[in-house]
XYZ file of C-alpha atoms in Angstrom:
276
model
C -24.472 -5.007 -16.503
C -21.007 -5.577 -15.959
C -19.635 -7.722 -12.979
C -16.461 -6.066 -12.544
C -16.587 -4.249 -8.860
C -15.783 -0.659 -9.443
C -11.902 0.810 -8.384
C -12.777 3.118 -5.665
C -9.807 4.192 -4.595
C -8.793 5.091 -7.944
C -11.821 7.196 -8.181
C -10.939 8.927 -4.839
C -7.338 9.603 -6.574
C -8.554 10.691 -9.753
C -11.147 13.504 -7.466
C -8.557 14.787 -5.455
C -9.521 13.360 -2.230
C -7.036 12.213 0.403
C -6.927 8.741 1.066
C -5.850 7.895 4.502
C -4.128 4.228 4.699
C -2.756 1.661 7.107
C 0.442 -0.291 6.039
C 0.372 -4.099 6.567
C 3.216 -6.261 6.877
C 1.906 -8.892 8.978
C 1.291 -12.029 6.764
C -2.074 -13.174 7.834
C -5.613 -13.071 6.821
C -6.862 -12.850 10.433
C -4.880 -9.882 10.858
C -6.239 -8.291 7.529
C -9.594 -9.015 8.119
C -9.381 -6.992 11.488
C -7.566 -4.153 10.279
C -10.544 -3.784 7.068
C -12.385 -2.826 9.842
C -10.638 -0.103 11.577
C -12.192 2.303 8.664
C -8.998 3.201 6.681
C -9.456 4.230 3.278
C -7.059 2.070 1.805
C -4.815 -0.584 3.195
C -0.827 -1.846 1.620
C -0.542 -5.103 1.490
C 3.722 -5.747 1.843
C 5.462 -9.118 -0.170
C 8.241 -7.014 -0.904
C 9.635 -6.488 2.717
C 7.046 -9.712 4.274
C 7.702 -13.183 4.104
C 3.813 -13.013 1.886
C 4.389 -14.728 -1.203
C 1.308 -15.320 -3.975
C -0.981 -17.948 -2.539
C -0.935 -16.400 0.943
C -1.658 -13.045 -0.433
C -4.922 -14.656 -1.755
C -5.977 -15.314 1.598
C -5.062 -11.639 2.661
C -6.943 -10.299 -0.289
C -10.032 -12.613 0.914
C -10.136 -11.510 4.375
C -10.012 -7.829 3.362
C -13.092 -8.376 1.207
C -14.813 -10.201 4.053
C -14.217 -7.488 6.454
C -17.233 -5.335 7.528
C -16.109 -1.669 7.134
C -16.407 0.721 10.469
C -19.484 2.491 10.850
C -20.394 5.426 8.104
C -17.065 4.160 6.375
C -16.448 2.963 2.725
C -14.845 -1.134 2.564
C -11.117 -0.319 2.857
C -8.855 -0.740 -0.392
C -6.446 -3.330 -0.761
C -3.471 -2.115 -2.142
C -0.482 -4.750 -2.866
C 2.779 -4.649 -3.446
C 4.920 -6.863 -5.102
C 8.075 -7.802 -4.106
C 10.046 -6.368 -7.305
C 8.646 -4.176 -10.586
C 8.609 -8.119 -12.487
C 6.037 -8.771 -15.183
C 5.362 -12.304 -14.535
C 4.148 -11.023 -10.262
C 2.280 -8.175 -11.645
C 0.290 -10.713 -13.450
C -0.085 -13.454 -11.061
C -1.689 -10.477 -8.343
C -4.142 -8.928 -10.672
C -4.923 -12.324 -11.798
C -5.754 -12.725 -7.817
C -7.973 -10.018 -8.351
C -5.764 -6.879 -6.918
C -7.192 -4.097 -8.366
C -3.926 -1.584 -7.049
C -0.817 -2.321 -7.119
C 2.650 -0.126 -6.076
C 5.530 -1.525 -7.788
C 8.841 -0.504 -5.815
C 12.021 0.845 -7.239
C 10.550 1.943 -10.424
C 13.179 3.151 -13.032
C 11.145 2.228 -16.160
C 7.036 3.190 -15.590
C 6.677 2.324 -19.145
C 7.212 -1.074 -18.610
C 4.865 -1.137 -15.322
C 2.038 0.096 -17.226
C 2.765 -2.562 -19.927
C 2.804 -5.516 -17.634
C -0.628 -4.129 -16.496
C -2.558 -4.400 -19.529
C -3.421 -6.676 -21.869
C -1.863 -6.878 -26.030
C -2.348 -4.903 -27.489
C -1.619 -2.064 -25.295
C 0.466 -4.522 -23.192
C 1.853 -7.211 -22.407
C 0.039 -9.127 -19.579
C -0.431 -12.414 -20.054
C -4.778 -13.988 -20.769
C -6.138 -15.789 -18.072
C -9.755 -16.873 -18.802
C -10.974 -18.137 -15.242
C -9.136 -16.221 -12.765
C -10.371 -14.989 -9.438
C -10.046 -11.373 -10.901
C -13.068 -12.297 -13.758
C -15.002 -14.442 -11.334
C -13.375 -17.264 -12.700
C -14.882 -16.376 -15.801
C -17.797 -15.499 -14.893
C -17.102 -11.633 -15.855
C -17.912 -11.544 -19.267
C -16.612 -7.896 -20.244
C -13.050 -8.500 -18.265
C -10.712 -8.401 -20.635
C -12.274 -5.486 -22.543
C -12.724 -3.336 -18.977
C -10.080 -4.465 -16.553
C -7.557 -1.801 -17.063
C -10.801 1.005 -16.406
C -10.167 -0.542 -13.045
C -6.682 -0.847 -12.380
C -4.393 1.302 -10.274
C -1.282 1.616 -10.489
C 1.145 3.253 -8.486
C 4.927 3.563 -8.963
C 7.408 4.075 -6.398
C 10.360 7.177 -6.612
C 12.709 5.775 -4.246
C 16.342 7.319 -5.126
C 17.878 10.502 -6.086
C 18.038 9.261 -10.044
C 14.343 8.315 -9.743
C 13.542 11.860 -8.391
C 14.981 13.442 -11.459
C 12.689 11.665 -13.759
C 9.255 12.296 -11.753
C 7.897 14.389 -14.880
C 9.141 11.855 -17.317
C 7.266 9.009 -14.678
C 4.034 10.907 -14.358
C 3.655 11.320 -18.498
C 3.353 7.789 -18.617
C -0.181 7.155 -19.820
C -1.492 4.639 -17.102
C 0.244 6.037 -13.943
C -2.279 6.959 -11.363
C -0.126 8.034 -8.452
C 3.843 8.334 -7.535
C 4.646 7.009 -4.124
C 7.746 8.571 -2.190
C 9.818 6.284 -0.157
C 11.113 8.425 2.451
C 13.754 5.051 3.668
C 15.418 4.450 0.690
C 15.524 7.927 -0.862
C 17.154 8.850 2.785
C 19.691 6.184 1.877
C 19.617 7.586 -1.825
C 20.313 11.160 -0.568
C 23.452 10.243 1.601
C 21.578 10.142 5.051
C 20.597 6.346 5.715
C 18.448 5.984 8.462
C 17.758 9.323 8.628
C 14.132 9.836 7.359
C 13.433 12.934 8.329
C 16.720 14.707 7.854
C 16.021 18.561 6.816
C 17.391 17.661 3.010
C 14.544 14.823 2.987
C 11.984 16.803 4.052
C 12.841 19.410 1.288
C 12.991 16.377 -1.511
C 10.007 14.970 -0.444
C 8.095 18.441 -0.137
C 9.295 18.971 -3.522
C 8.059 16.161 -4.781
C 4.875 16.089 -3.591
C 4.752 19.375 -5.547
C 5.736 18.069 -8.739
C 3.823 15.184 -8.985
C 0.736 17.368 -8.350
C 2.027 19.779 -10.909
C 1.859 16.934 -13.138
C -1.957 15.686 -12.895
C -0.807 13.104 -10.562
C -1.498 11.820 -7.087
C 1.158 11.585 -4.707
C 1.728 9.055 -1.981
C 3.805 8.431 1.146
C 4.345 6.140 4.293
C 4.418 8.642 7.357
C 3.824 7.404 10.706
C 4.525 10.573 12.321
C 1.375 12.181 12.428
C 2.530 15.830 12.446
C 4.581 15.303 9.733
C 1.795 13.094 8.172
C -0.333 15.858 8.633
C 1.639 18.332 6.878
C 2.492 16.026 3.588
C -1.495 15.945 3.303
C -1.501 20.275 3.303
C 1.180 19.879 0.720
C -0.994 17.912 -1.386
C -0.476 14.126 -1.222
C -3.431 12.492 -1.606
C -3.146 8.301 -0.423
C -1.130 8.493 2.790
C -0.595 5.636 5.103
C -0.261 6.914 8.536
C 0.476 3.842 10.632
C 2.007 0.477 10.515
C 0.662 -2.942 12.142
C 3.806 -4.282 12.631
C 5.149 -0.911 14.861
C 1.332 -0.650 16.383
C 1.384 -4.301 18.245
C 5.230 -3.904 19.055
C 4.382 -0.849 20.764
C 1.456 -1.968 22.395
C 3.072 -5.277 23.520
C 6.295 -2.952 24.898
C 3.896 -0.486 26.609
C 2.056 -3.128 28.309
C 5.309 -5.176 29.491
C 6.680 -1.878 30.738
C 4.029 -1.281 33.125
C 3.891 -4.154 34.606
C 7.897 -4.107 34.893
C 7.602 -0.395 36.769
C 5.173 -2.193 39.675
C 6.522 -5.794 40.422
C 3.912 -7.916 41.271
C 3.360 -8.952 44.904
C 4.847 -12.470 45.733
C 2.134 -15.329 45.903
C 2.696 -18.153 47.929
C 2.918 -21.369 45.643
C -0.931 -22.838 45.838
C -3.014 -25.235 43.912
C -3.026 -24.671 39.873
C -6.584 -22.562 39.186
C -8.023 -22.316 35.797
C -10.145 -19.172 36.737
C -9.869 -16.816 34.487
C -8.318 -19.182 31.655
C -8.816 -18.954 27.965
């Protein structure tokens, strides 16, 4: 019996069911390990916009796997993301044992699927005793691991749009990611996300890529709007952000306390009551 643990969220891609996500950029193990929990199908682990860079990603991928999933939920997904479409980091995370990855600003899928697998349908680079085979341990590895992989490709600009059919016919594309920041950039309204002429790309695209046999993706942490790209058909859909869910708890909790000032205490012997 083979050792290599079974893709699930490729699976879930490949049936048609919606994935729901939660998008990390917070570089720290403790961090992922809590947010495995939450019950989130799938989680994005950031280097691309994170100061995460391969050996700290290691410890993100660890915590993750540690994690005991929510009640009645699946263990989440980790899904990384590299901080460019580069051969040589595609290799060095799946050697880490990242079953997913999304590659950003993708212009060339042929080449992502490439640096994915092994000569001589590819070009990634043997490793006999990495974490990804159980240091070797994983006899069939080689032979199996691309049954396994994911990968994901990002459409990010208004050039990249235009060749979504092209993308999708790539043999070894599971799913087309929109970025709705840069393709607002793309489309001549930076910072403008949801602008009426990015919805209609995006809705469009979600379209296509189904038309194609593909699954689509998106970061939406508006949850109406997140609601609606899933009735249009994307299937893996991250719907918050740790980063924005502390800084909004943090301001929420400062801001309450700001609305009330605090009654003046006389000054008084130090106490430890209370401490941690």
């Amino acid at each position: 019996m083979s050792m290599l643990p079974a893709n699930t969220f490729k699976r879930a891609l490949r049936e048609g069911r919606p994935q729901i996500g939660l998008w990390s950029t917070i570089p720290s193990p403790f961090v992922c390990e809590m947010i495995g929990g939450a019950g989130y199908d799938w989680v994005l682990l950031d280097t691309e916009h994170t100061p995460t860079d391969v050996p700290l990603m290691l410890g993100q991928l660890q915590a993750v796997a540690a994690a005991l999933p929510a009640p009645g939920a699946l263990p989440v997904h980790a899904v990384v993301r590299p901080a460019c479409n580069d051969a040589v980091l595609i290799k060095r995370y799946l050697d880490l044992g990242a079953q997913s990855l999304l590659l950003p600003f993708v212009q060339n899928a042929q080449q992502a699927r490439d640096a994915m697998r092994y000569a001589p349908q590819g070009m990634r680079g043997m490793g006999g005793s990495t974490r990804a085979a159980n240091f070797g341990r994983t006899a069939d590895y080689v032979a199996r691991a691309a049954d396994e992989l994911c990968l994901l490709v990002q459409v990010e600009t208004a050039e990249a749009l235009e060749q979504i059919e092209a993308i999708a016919a790539v043999d070894g594309v599971d799913g087309i990611f929109i970025g709705p920041a840069d393709l607002s950039a793309s489309l001549g309204y930076p910072g403008q996300a949801r602008h009426p002429v990015v919805n209609r790309a995006i809705d469009q695209a979600i379209a296509r890529i189904r038309a194609c046999g593909k699954a689509p993706g998106i970061l939406m942490v508006d949850e109406a709007r997140a609601r609606e790209c899933l009735e249009l058909g994307a299937q893996f859909v991250a719907v918050a952000l740790d980063t924005l869910l502390l800084r909004d708890g943090l301001d929420a909790a400062a801001a309450r306390f700001r609305k009330r000032p605090l009654a003046a205490n006389p000054p008084g012997p130090a106490t430890t009551a209370g401490s941690y």
